[in-house]
Short mmCIF file of C-alpha atoms in Angstrom, two decimals:
data_model
loop_
_atom_site.label_atom_id
_atom_site.label_comp_id
_atom_site.label_asym_id
_atom_site.label_seq_id
_atom_site.Cartn_x
_atom_site.Cartn_y
_atom_site.Cartn_z
CA MET A 1 7.63 28.94 -10.45
CA LYS A 2 4.72 26.60 -10.98
CA MET A 3 2.49 25.88 -8.16
CA PRO A 4 1.26 22.25 -7.57
CA HIS A 5 -2.43 21.73 -8.33
CA PHE A 6 -4.91 19.51 -6.17
CA LEU A 7 -7.93 17.38 -6.91
CA GLN A 8 -10.06 15.67 -4.27
CA ILE A 9 -12.26 12.77 -6.03
CA TYR A 10 -12.43 10.28 -3.17
CA GLN A 11 -14.94 11.90 -0.43
CA ASP A 12 -15.57 9.88 2.94
CA ASN A 13 -18.80 8.62 3.39
CA THR A 14 -19.05 7.92 7.22
CA ASP A 15 -21.94 5.96 6.77
CA VAL A 16 -20.59 3.73 4.33
CA ILE A 17 -17.50 3.38 6.12
CA ARG A 18 -19.32 2.72 9.60
CA GLN A 19 -21.38 -0.04 7.58
CA GLU A 20 -18.32 -1.49 6.00
CA LEU A 21 -16.33 -2.03 9.28
CA LEU A 22 -19.29 -3.38 11.27
CA HIS A 23 -20.12 -5.80 8.38
CA GLY A 24 -16.40 -7.29 8.71
CA LEU A 25 -16.47 -7.27 12.40
CA SER A 26 -19.96 -9.21 12.59
CA HIS A 27 -20.92 -10.91 9.27
CA ASP A 28 -17.82 -12.50 8.25
CA PRO A 29 -18.73 -15.84 6.71
CA ARG A 30 -15.78 -17.92 8.60
CA PRO A 31 -16.92 -19.54 11.80
CA GLY A 32 -15.95 -16.87 14.49
CA GLY A 33 -14.16 -14.94 11.76
CA ALA A 34 -14.19 -11.01 11.46
CA MET A 35 -11.87 -8.90 9.44
CA THR A 36 -10.91 -5.39 8.40
CA SER A 37 -9.44 -3.78 5.59
CA PRO A 38 -5.83 -2.64 5.85
CA LYS A 39 -6.72 0.84 4.87
CA PHE A 40 -8.23 1.32 8.33
CA LEU A 41 -4.60 1.05 9.85
CA TYR A 42 -3.65 4.51 8.43
CA ASP A 43 -5.20 7.05 10.44
CA ALA A 44 -2.65 9.79 11.47
CA LEU A 45 -1.27 8.13 14.28
CA GLY A 46 -0.93 4.86 12.20
CA SER A 47 0.84 6.42 9.24
CA ARG A 48 3.32 7.83 11.80
CA LEU A 49 3.78 4.49 13.41
CA PHE A 50 4.08 2.90 10.00
CA GLU A 51 6.80 5.42 9.35
CA ALA A 52 8.64 4.12 12.45
CA ILE A 53 8.15 0.44 11.47
CA THR A 54 10.23 1.37 8.26
CA GLU A 55 13.37 2.26 10.38
CA LEU A 56 13.32 -0.85 12.55
CA PRO A 57 16.28 -3.32 11.76
CA GLU A 58 14.01 -6.17 11.23
CA TYR A 59 11.86 -4.37 8.63
CA TYR A 60 13.69 -4.94 5.69
CA PRO A 61 11.41 -4.02 2.67
CA THR A 62 11.85 0.00 2.70
CA ARG A 63 15.84 0.09 2.78
CA THR A 64 16.24 -2.97 0.68
CA GLU A 65 13.80 -1.44 -2.09
CA ALA A 66 15.94 2.00 -1.71
CA ALA A 67 19.27 0.07 -2.22
CA ILE A 68 18.03 -1.40 -5.50
CA PHE A 69 16.72 1.89 -6.76
CA ALA A 70 20.28 3.23 -5.65
CA GLU A 71 22.18 0.48 -7.37
CA HIS A 72 20.05 0.13 -10.28
CA GLY A 73 18.12 3.32 -11.08
CA ALA A 74 20.56 4.24 -14.18
CA ALA A 75 19.72 0.82 -15.82
CA MET A 76 15.83 1.39 -15.03
CA ALA A 77 16.08 5.05 -16.61
CA GLN A 78 17.40 3.34 -19.78
CA ARG A 79 14.43 1.59 -20.29
CA ILE A 80 11.66 4.25 -19.44
CA ALA A 81 10.87 6.93 -21.73
CA PRO A 82 11.98 10.39 -20.59
CA GLY A 83 9.37 13.42 -20.48
CA ALA A 84 6.68 10.88 -19.34
CA THR A 85 3.69 11.61 -16.71
CA LEU A 86 5.05 10.06 -13.61
CA ILE A 87 1.95 8.75 -11.60
CA ASP A 88 2.73 7.75 -8.01
CA LEU A 89 0.35 5.54 -6.58
CA GLY A 90 0.23 5.74 -2.82
CA ALA A 91 2.60 8.60 -2.77
CA GLY A 92 2.52 9.47 0.98
CA ASN A 93 5.26 11.91 1.39
CA CYS A 94 6.16 11.50 -2.26
CA ALA A 95 10.25 10.87 -0.97
CA LYS A 96 10.50 7.62 -3.20
CA ALA A 97 9.27 9.23 -6.30
CA ALA A 98 11.25 12.30 -5.80
CA ARG A 99 14.59 10.49 -5.60
CA LEU A 100 14.03 9.25 -9.05
CA PHE A 101 13.17 12.76 -10.92
CA GLY A 102 16.84 13.28 -11.75
CA LEU A 103 17.05 9.72 -13.37
CA LEU A 104 13.55 9.58 -14.84
CA ALA A 105 13.10 13.06 -15.78
CA PRO A 106 9.30 13.27 -16.18
CA GLN A 107 7.60 16.33 -17.37
CA ARG A 108 4.53 15.88 -15.20
CA TYR A 109 4.26 14.43 -11.74
CA VAL A 110 0.84 13.08 -10.37
CA ALA A 111 1.01 12.22 -6.66
CA VAL A 112 -2.06 9.97 -5.94
CA ASP A 113 -3.34 9.19 -2.15
CA ILE A 114 -6.42 8.86 -0.71
CA SER A 115 -6.46 12.60 0.57
CA VAL A 116 -4.74 15.41 -0.77
CA ASP A 117 -4.16 17.01 2.47
CA PHE A 118 -1.52 14.45 3.10
CA LEU A 119 -0.11 15.94 -0.22
CA ARG A 120 0.18 19.45 0.31
CA ASP A 121 3.25 19.84 2.11
CA ALA A 122 5.32 17.27 0.47
CA LEU A 123 4.33 18.97 -3.23
CA ALA A 124 4.94 22.41 -1.96
CA SER A 125 8.57 21.43 -0.93
CA LEU A 126 9.13 19.20 -4.20
CA GLN A 127 7.95 22.11 -6.45
CA ARG A 128 10.77 24.48 -4.78
CA GLN A 129 13.11 22.07 -5.63
CA TYR A 130 11.79 21.28 -9.11
CA PRO A 131 10.39 24.71 -10.23
CA ALA A 132 9.69 23.91 -13.74
CA LEU A 133 8.05 20.28 -13.21
CA ASP A 134 4.35 20.38 -13.49
CA MET A 135 2.78 18.66 -10.34
CA LEU A 136 -0.89 17.51 -9.57
CA GLY A 137 -1.98 16.20 -6.08
CA LEU A 138 -4.65 13.62 -6.69
CA GLY A 139 -6.90 12.63 -3.87
CA LEU A 140 -8.08 9.11 -5.00
CA ASP A 141 -8.83 5.51 -3.34
CA PHE A 142 -7.65 3.49 -6.21
CA SER A 143 -7.55 0.08 -4.17
CA SER A 144 -11.10 -0.71 -5.80
CA GLY A 145 -10.10 0.58 -9.28
CA LEU A 146 -8.09 3.11 -10.86
CA ALA A 147 -9.80 5.65 -13.14
CA LEU A 148 -7.55 8.75 -13.81
CA PRO A 149 -9.22 11.83 -14.57
CA ILE A 150 -7.98 14.00 -17.67
CA GLU A 151 -6.24 16.47 -15.12
CA ALA A 152 -3.60 13.52 -14.76
CA GLY A 153 -2.53 14.01 -18.32
CA ASP A 154 -3.59 13.06 -21.58
CA PRO A 155 -2.60 9.51 -21.94
CA THR A 156 -2.41 10.08 -25.91
CA GLN A 157 0.01 12.93 -25.53
CA ALA A 158 2.63 11.80 -23.36
CA PRO A 159 3.69 8.14 -22.11
CA ARG A 160 2.60 7.51 -18.54
CA VAL A 161 4.78 5.62 -15.82
CA LEU A 162 2.86 4.26 -13.16
CA PHE A 163 4.96 4.03 -10.14
CA TYR A 164 3.88 1.49 -7.20
CA PRO A 165 6.65 0.98 -4.85
CA GLY A 166 6.88 -0.58 -1.31
CA SER A 167 5.34 -3.93 -2.28
CA SER A 168 1.86 -2.48 -1.66
CA ILE A 169 0.66 -5.13 -4.24
CA GLY A 170 1.06 -7.64 -1.51
CA ASN A 171 -1.88 -6.23 0.12
CA PHE A 172 -4.10 -7.88 -2.58
CA SER A 173 -4.83 -11.28 -3.04
CA PRO A 174 -3.46 -12.96 -6.25
CA PRO A 175 -6.80 -12.52 -8.09
CA GLN A 176 -7.27 -9.41 -6.61
CA ALA A 177 -3.80 -8.23 -7.85
CA LEU A 178 -4.53 -9.54 -11.36
CA SER A 179 -7.51 -7.31 -11.43
CA PHE A 180 -5.95 -4.40 -10.16
CA LEU A 181 -2.81 -4.56 -12.55
CA ARG A 182 -5.23 -5.18 -15.65
CA GLY A 183 -6.60 -1.77 -14.63
CA VAL A 184 -2.85 -0.33 -14.29
CA HIS A 185 -2.31 -1.46 -17.49
CA ALA A 186 -5.27 -0.04 -19.19
CA ALA A 187 -4.33 3.27 -16.94
CA CYS A 188 -0.79 3.27 -18.73
CA GLY A 189 -2.55 4.41 -22.07
CA PRO A 190 -1.61 3.51 -25.78
CA LEU A 191 1.62 5.56 -26.23
CA PRO A 192 5.16 3.58 -26.47
CA GLY A 193 7.35 3.96 -23.48
CA SER A 194 4.46 3.71 -20.91
CA GLY A 195 4.59 1.11 -18.36
CA LEU A 196 4.76 0.47 -14.73
CA LEU A 197 7.65 0.31 -12.16
CA ILE A 198 6.80 -1.70 -9.06
CA GLY A 199 8.18 -3.02 -5.93
CA VAL A 200 7.38 -6.72 -4.84
CA ASP A 201 8.59 -8.76 -1.61
CA LEU A 202 9.89 -11.98 -2.50
CA VAL A 203 9.16 -15.37 -0.59
CA LYS A 204 11.99 -15.85 2.06
CA ASP A 205 12.60 -17.68 5.33
CA SER A 206 9.49 -17.70 7.49
CA ALA A 207 11.56 -16.47 10.58
CA GLU A 208 12.85 -13.38 8.56
CA LEU A 209 9.42 -12.42 7.31
CA GLU A 210 7.66 -12.92 10.93
CA ALA A 211 10.30 -10.70 12.41
CA ALA A 212 9.51 -8.03 10.01
CA TYR A 213 6.04 -8.24 11.31
CA ASP A 214 6.14 -8.94 14.81
CA ASP A 215 9.24 -6.80 16.16
CA PRO A 216 10.84 -7.33 19.39
CA LEU A 217 10.16 -3.58 20.06
CA GLY A 218 6.63 -3.68 19.59
CA VAL A 219 6.31 -0.82 17.05
CA THR A 220 4.10 -3.08 14.77
CA ALA A 221 1.83 -4.33 17.60
CA ALA A 222 1.11 -0.64 18.21
CA PHE A 223 0.38 -0.17 14.74
CA ASN A 224 -2.12 -2.72 14.57
CA ARG A 225 -3.56 -2.02 18.04
CA ASN A 226 -4.12 1.49 17.00
CA LEU A 227 -6.34 0.40 14.71
CA LEU A 228 -9.05 -0.33 17.52
CA LEU A 229 -9.02 3.15 18.41
CA HIS A 230 -9.53 4.16 14.96
CA ILE A 231 -12.76 1.81 14.62
CA ASN A 232 -13.91 3.20 17.73
CA ARG A 233 -13.95 6.61 16.48
CA LEU A 234 -15.38 5.66 13.25
CA THR A 235 -18.17 3.33 14.37
CA GLY A 236 -18.62 4.18 18.39
CA THR A 237 -17.26 0.40 19.33
CA ASN A 238 -15.87 0.31 22.70
CA PHE A 239 -12.79 -1.74 21.76
CA ALA A 240 -10.33 -1.80 24.87
CA LEU A 241 -6.80 -2.07 23.87
CA ALA A 242 -6.03 -4.24 27.01
CA HIS A 243 -8.16 -6.88 25.77
CA TRP A 244 -6.26 -7.57 22.26
CA GLN A 245 -2.89 -8.50 21.39
CA HIS A 246 -0.91 -8.38 18.02
CA VAL A 247 -0.34 -11.65 15.92
CA GLY A 248 1.89 -11.58 12.83
CA ARG A 249 2.53 -14.86 11.16
CA PHE A 250 3.50 -16.50 7.97
CA ASP A 251 1.07 -18.79 6.11
CA ALA A 252 3.28 -20.71 3.76
CA ALA A 253 0.60 -22.46 2.07
CA LEU A 254 -0.76 -19.01 0.99
CA SER A 255 2.44 -17.40 0.93
CA ARG A 256 1.21 -14.64 2.92
CA ILE A 257 1.98 -12.82 6.02
CA GLU A 258 -1.22 -12.43 7.92
CA MET A 259 -1.71 -9.87 10.67
CA HIS A 260 -4.38 -10.43 13.34
CA LEU A 261 -5.75 -9.01 16.61
CA GLN A 262 -6.33 -11.86 18.99
CA ALA A 263 -8.69 -11.29 22.21
CA THR A 264 -6.84 -11.98 25.43
CA GLN A 265 -10.10 -12.75 27.34
CA ASP A 266 -13.80 -13.35 26.51
CA VAL A 267 -14.89 -9.79 25.84
CA THR A 268 -18.09 -8.23 24.14
CA VAL A 269 -17.66 -5.48 21.90
CA SER A 270 -20.71 -2.99 21.62
CA TRP A 271 -21.55 -0.13 19.26
CA PRO A 272 -24.86 1.98 18.74
CA GLY A 273 -27.42 -0.84 17.63
CA GLY A 274 -25.41 -3.76 18.17
CA GLN A 275 -22.65 -5.92 19.75
CA ARG A 276 -20.34 -8.84 19.06
CA SER A 277 -19.05 -11.36 21.76
CA PHE A 278 -15.40 -12.58 21.19
CA ALA A 279 -14.09 -15.79 22.85
CA ALA A 280 -10.39 -15.67 24.44
CA GLY A 281 -8.13 -16.83 21.44
CA GLU A 282 -10.40 -15.39 18.61
CA ARG A 283 -8.97 -13.04 16.08
CA ILE A 284 -9.77 -9.90 13.96
CA HIS A 285 -7.86 -10.44 10.77
CA THR A 286 -6.66 -7.09 9.80
CA GLU A 287 -4.11 -7.55 6.93
CA ASN A 288 -2.06 -9.88 4.39
CA SER A 289 0.98 -9.16 2.72
CA TYR A 290 1.69 -11.69 -0.20
CA LYS A 291 5.02 -12.78 -0.90
CA TRP A 292 6.00 -13.59 -4.66
CA THR A 293 8.39 -15.64 -6.32
CA GLN A 294 10.08 -14.04 -9.23
CA ALA A 295 8.46 -16.25 -12.00
CA GLY A 296 5.11 -15.98 -10.16
CA PHE A 297 5.13 -12.22 -10.44
CA GLU A 298 6.54 -12.09 -13.83
CA GLN A 299 3.59 -14.46 -14.90
CA LEU A 300 1.19 -12.03 -13.11
CA LEU A 301 2.42 -9.16 -15.18
CA ARG A 302 2.09 -11.06 -18.43
CA GLN A 303 -1.38 -11.93 -17.44
CA ALA A 304 -2.47 -8.47 -16.70
CA GLY A 305 -1.50 -7.69 -20.21
CA PHE A 306 1.86 -6.35 -19.75
CA GLY A 307 4.90 -6.99 -22.33
CA GLN A 308 8.33 -7.17 -21.43
CA ALA A 309 9.28 -7.41 -17.78
CA THR A 310 12.86 -6.32 -16.49
CA GLY A 311 13.57 -7.26 -12.81
CA TRP A 312 16.30 -6.41 -10.27
CA THR A 313 16.69 -7.54 -6.95
CA ASP A 314 19.44 -7.24 -4.03
CA SER A 315 22.00 -9.66 -3.63
CA ALA A 316 20.41 -11.98 -1.45
CA GLN A 317 16.96 -11.89 -3.68
CA ARG A 318 14.67 -10.48 -0.75
CA PHE A 319 13.11 -7.86 -2.68
CA ALA A 320 12.65 -7.16 -6.42
CA VAL A 321 11.66 -3.84 -8.46
CA TYR A 322 10.08 -4.44 -11.84
CA TRP A 323 9.68 -2.34 -15.07
CA ALA A 324 6.84 -3.83 -17.31
CA SER A 325 6.34 -2.00 -20.66
CA ALA A 326 2.73 -1.62 -21.56
#
């Protein structure tokens, strides 16, 4: 049996992380504005809380996407080259990609996440199930650019299928999404059969969207508020959870869900070397999740350089999965 290989490229720089967070909290150009990157939502507890969110009845994306793969996976496989290198962006526990192994028959699997530590157990288990499949765990922060090392496989020797499920593309603004997808297109390589398999959440009724991001059980609120504890550990701030509440709302003009943390009272947050006062009702913008129309997303793929795109949706057209040839 083969053994998975691991390569850690991304290295935490605590000073850079602290500077990024404090800049967002204190120097946002909008009047009274403050923001953080959504990547800071996913510490160990945040990751577990997000797994719980995916089980909520209101949170439709995960199970709707899974149903699309179950119903249309065979049709997808007809368009995707067998024997490709399957590159799983934001692999997490690798479960989504693993369910496609039997259909796509990759010759190599590359699981990409910000830390290989998250991937070790998952890849060890997968290797026992697929002993002949070559596997690599790659620790890489691809949010600001996708530069795959040669260890990920030579793109001139085997087609590359990049896999980006879960509508994570929604965390990017449309210009950022275009830039990111252009990088993905370049990473696919030159061989016929290369391309992108991607999940995207579609525009729908605002009430359904807001329920998915502000559930009555309060799991999403706990996920968002846990960010403050993570920031405290990373920067030395003194955020108190009791002073902040979760807000999730759909901005129809921008076609995005916004998550915020809103101060419930006047509060001053301090850290070594600085502080920031927040008035009651003032917000910290923690995440966006853009929603797309099918026509708009297909146009985005074309602008990024992809060729023919084929999409599959659920019967209510709430979510779509696209195969876009490179």
